[in-house]
mmCIF file with all atom_site columns, C-alpha atoms in Angstrom:
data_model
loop_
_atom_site.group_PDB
_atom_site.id
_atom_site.type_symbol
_atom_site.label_atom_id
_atom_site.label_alt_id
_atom_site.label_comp_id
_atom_site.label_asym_id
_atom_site.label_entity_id
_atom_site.label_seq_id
_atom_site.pdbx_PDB_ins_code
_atom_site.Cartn_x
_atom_site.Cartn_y
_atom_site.Cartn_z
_atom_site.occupancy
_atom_site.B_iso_or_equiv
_atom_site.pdbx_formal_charge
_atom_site.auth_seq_id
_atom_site.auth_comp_id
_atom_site.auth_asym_id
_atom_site.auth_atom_id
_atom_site.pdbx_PDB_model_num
ATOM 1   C CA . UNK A 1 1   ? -6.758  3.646   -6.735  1.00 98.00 ? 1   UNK A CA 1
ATOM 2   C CA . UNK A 1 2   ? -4.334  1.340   -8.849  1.00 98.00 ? 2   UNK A CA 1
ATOM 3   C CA . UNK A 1 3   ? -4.325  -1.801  -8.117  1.00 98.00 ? 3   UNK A CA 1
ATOM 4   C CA . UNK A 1 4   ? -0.856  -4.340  -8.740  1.00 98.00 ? 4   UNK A CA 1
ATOM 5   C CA . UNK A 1 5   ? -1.603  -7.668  -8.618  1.00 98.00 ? 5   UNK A CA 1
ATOM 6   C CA . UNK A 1 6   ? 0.677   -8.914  -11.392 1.00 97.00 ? 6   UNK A CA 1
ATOM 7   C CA . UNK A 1 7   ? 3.466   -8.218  -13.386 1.00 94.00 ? 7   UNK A CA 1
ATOM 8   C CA . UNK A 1 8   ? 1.455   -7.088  -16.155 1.00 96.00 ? 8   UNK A CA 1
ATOM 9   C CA . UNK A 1 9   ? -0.857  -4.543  -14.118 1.00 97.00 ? 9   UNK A CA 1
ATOM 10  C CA . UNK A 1 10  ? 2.993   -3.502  -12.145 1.00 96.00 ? 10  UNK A CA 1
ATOM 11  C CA . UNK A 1 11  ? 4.495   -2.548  -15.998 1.00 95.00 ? 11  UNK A CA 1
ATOM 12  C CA . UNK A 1 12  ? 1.197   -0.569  -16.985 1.00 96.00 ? 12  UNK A CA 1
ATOM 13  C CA . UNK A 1 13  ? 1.118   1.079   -13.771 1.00 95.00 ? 13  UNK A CA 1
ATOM 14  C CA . UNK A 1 14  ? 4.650   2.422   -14.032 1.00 94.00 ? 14  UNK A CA 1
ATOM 15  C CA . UNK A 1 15  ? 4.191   3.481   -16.804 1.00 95.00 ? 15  UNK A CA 1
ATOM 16  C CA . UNK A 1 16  ? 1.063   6.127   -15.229 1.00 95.00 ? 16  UNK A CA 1
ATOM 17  C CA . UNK A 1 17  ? 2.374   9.634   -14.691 1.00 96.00 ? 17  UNK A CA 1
ATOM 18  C CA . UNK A 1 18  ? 2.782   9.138   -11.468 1.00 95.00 ? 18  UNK A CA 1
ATOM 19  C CA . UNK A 1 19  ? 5.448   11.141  -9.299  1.00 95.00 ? 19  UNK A CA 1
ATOM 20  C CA . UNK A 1 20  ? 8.849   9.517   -10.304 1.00 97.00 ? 20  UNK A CA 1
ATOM 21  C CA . UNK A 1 21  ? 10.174  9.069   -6.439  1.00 97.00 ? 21  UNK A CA 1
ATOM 22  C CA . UNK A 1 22  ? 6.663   7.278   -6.089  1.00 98.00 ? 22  UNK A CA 1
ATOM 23  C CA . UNK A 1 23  ? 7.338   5.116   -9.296  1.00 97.00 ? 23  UNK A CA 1
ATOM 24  C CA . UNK A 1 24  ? 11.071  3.969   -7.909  1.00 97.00 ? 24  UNK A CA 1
ATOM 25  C CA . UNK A 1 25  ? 9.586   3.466   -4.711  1.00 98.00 ? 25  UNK A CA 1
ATOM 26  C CA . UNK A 1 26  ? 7.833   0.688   -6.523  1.00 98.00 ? 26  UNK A CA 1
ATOM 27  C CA . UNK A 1 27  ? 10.338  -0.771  -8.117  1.00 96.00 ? 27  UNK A CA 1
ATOM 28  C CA . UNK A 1 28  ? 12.905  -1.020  -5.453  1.00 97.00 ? 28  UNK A CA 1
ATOM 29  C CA . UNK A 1 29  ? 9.638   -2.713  -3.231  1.00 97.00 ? 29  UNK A CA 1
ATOM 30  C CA . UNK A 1 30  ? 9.523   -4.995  -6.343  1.00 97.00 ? 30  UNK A CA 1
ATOM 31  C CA . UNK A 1 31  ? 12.747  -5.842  -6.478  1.00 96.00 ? 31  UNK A CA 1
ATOM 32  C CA . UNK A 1 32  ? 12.873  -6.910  -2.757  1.00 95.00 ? 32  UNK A CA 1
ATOM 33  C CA . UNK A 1 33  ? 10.698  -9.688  -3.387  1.00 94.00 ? 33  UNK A CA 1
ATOM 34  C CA . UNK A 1 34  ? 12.723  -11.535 -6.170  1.00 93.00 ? 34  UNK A CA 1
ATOM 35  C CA . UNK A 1 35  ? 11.913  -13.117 -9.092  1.00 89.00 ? 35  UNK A CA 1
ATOM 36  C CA . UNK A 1 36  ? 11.699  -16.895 -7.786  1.00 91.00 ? 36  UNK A CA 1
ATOM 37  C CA . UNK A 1 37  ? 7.696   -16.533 -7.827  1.00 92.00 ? 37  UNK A CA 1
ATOM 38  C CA . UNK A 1 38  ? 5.548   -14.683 -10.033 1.00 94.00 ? 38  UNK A CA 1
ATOM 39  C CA . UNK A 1 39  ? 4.475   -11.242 -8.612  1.00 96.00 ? 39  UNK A CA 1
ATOM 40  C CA . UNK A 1 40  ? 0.979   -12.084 -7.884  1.00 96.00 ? 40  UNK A CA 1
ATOM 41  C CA . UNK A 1 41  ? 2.293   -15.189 -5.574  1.00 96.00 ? 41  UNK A CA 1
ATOM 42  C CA . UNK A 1 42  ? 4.038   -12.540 -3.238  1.00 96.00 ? 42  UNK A CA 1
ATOM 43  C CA . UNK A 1 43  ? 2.299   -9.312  -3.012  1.00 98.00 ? 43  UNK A CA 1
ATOM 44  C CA . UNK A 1 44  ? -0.573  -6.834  -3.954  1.00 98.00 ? 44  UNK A CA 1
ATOM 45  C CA . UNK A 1 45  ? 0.679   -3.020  -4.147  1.00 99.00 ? 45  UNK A CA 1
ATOM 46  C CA . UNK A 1 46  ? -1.818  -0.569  -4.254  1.00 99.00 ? 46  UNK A CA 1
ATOM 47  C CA . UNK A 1 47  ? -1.190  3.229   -4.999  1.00 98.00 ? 47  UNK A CA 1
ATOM 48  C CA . UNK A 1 48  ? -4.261  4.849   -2.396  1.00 98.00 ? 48  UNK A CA 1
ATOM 49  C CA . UNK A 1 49  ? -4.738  7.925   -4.546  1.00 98.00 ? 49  UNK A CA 1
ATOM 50  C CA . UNK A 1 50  ? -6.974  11.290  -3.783  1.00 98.00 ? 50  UNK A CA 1
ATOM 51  C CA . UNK A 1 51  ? -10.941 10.534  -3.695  1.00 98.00 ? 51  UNK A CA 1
ATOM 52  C CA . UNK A 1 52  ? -10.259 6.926   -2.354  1.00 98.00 ? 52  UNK A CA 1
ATOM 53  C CA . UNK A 1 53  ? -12.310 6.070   1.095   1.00 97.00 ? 53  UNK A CA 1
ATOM 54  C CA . UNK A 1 54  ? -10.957 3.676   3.617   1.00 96.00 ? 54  UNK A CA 1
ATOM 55  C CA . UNK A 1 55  ? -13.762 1.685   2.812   1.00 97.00 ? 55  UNK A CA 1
ATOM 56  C CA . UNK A 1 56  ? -12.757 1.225   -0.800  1.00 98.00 ? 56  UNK A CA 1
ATOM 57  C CA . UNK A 1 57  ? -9.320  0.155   -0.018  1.00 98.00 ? 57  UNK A CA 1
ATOM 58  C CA . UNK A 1 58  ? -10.390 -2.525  2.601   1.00 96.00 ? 58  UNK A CA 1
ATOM 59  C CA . UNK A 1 59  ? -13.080 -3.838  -0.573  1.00 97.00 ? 59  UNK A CA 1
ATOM 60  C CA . UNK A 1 60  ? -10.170 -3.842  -3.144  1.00 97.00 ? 60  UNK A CA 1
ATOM 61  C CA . UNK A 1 61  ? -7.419  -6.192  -0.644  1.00 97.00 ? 61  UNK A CA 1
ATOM 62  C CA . UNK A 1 62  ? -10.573 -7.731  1.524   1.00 94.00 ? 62  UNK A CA 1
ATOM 63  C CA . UNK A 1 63  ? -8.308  -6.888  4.442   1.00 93.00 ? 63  UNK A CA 1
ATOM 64  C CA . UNK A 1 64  ? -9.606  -4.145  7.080   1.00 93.00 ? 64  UNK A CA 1
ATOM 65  C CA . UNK A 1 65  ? -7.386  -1.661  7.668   1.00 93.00 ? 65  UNK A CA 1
ATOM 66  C CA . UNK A 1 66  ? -8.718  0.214   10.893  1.00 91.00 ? 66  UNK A CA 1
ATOM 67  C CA . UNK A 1 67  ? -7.428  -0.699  13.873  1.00 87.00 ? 67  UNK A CA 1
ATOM 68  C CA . UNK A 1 68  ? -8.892  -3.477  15.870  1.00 83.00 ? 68  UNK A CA 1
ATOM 69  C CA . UNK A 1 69  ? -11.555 -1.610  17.872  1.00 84.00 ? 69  UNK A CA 1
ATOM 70  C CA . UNK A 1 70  ? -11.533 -4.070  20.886  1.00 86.00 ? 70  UNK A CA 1
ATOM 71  C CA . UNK A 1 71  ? -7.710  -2.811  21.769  1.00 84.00 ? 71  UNK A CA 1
ATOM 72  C CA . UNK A 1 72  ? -6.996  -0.639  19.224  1.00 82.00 ? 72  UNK A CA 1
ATOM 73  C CA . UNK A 1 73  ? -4.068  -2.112  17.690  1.00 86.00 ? 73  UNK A CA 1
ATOM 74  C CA . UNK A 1 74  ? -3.697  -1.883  13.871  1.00 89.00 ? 74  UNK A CA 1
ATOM 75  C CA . UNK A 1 75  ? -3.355  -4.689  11.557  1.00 88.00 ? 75  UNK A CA 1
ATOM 76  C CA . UNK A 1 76  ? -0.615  -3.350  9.489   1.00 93.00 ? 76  UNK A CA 1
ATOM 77  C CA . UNK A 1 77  ? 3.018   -4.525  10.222  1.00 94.00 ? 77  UNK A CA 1
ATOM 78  C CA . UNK A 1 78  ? 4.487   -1.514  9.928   1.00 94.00 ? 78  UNK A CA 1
ATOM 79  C CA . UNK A 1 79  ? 4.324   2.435   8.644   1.00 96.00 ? 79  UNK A CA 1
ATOM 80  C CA . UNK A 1 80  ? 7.037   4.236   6.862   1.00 96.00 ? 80  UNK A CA 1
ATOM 81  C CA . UNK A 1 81  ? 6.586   7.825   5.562   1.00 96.00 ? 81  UNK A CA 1
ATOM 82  C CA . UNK A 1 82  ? 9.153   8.925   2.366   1.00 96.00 ? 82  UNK A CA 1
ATOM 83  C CA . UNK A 1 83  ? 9.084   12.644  2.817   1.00 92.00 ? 83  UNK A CA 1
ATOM 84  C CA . UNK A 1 84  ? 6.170   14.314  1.333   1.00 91.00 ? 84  UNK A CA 1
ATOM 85  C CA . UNK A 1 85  ? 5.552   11.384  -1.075  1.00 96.00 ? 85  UNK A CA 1
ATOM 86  C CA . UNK A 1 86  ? 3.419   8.560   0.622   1.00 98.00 ? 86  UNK A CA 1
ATOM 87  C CA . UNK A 1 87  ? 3.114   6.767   3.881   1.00 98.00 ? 87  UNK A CA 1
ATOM 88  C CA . UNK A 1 88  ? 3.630   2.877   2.797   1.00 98.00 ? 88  UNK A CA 1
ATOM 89  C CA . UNK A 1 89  ? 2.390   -0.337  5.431   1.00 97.00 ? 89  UNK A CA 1
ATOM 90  C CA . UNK A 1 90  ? 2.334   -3.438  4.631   1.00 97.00 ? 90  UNK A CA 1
ATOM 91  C CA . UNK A 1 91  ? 0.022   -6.364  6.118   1.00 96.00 ? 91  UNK A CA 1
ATOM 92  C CA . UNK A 1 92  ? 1.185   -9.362  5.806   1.00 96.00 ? 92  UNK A CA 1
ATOM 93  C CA . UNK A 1 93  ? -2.057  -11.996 5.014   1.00 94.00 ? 93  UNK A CA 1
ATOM 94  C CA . UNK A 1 94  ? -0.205  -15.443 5.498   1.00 92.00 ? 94  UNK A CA 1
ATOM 95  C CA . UNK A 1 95  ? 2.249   -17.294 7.134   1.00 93.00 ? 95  UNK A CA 1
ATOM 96  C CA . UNK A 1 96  ? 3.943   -17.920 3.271   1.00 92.00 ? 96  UNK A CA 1
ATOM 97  C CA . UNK A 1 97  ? 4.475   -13.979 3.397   1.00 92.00 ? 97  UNK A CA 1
ATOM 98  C CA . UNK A 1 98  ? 1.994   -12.824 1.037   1.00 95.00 ? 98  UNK A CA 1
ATOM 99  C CA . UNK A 1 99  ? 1.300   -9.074  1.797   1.00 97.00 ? 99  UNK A CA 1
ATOM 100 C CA . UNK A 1 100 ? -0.456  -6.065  0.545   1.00 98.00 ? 100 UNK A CA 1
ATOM 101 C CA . UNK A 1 101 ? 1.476   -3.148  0.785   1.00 98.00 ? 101 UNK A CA 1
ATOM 102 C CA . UNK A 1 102 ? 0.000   0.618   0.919   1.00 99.00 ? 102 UNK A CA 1
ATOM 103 C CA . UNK A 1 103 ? 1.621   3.353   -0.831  1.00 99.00 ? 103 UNK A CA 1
ATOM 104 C CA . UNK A 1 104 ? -1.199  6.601   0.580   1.00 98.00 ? 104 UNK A CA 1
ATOM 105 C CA . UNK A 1 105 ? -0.347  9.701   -1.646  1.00 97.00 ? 105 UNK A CA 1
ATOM 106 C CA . UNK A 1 106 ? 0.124   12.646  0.496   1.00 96.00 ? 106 UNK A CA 1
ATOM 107 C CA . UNK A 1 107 ? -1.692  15.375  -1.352  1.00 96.00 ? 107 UNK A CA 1
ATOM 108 C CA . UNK A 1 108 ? -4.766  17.319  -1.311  1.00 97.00 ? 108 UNK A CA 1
ATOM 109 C CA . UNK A 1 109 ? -8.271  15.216  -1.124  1.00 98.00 ? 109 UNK A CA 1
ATOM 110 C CA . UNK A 1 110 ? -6.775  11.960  0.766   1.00 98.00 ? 110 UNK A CA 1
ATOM 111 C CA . UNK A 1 111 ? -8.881  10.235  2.962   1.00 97.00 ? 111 UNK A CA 1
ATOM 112 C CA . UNK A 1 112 ? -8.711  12.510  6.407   1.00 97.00 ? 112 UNK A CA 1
ATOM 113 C CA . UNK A 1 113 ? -8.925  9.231   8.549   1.00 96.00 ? 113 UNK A CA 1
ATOM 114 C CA . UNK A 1 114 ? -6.843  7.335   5.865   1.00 96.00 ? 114 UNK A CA 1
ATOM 115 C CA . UNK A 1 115 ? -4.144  9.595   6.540   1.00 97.00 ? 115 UNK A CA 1
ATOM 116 C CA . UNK A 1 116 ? -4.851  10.345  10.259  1.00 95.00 ? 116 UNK A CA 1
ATOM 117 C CA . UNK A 1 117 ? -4.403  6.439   11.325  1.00 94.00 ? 117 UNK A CA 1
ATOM 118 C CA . UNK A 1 118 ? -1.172  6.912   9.377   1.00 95.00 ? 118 UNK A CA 1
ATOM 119 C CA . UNK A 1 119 ? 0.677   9.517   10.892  1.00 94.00 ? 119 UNK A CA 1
ATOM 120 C CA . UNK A 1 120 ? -0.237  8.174   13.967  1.00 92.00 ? 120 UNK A CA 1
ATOM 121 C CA . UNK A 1 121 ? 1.065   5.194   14.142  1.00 89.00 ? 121 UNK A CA 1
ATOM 122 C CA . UNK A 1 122 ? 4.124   6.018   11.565  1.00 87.00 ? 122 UNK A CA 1
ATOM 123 C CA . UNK A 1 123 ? 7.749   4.686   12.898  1.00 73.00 ? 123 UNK A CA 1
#
């Protein structure tokens, strides 16, 4: 799991070898928010790799991620899927806008529920 929570951990983590679609991904979702606050003011990206339990994401943004089991509904705002690359949701934490957005890798050893919950609810 790689965890953004600044500018300075968003410029290492570009610079991973991760795929390159999955890197401008990134940047363009960085660009959205602007420079008129620091990075860590507006959002927390994390890249969900392979080996990563649901349970370890929800510990790293303290926000669950399963869907509310009285009704069902999810907590995320919203799932995209780019191709074969990642699904990406964001949850929005606060009425200032601060969010953590997902990027889940599709590849081999994802979490099975992880990517399950995904698909299903994917727009």
């Amino acid at each position: 799991m790689i965890s953004l929570v600044d500018d300075e951990s968003l410029r290492r983590a570009l610079e991973l070898p991760l795929h390159q679609k999955l890197i401008d991904l990134i940047r363009r979702r960085r660009a959205i928010l602007g420079d008129e606050l620091p990075f860590a003011d507006m959002a927390h990206f994390v890249v969900v790799e392979p080996g990563d339990t649901i349970d370890a994401v929800e510990a790293v943004i303290r926000w669950p991620i399963r869907p509310d089991p009285d009704c069902g509904t999810p907590q995320w705002e919203w799932v995209l899927v780019h191709d074969d690359l990642c699904f990406e949701t964001v949850f929005v934490l606060s009425d200032d806008g601060y969010a953590v957005v997902l990027f889940v890798q599709i590849a081999a050893g994802m979490d099975p529920e992880l990517i399950g919950m995904l698909r299903a609810f994917c727009t």
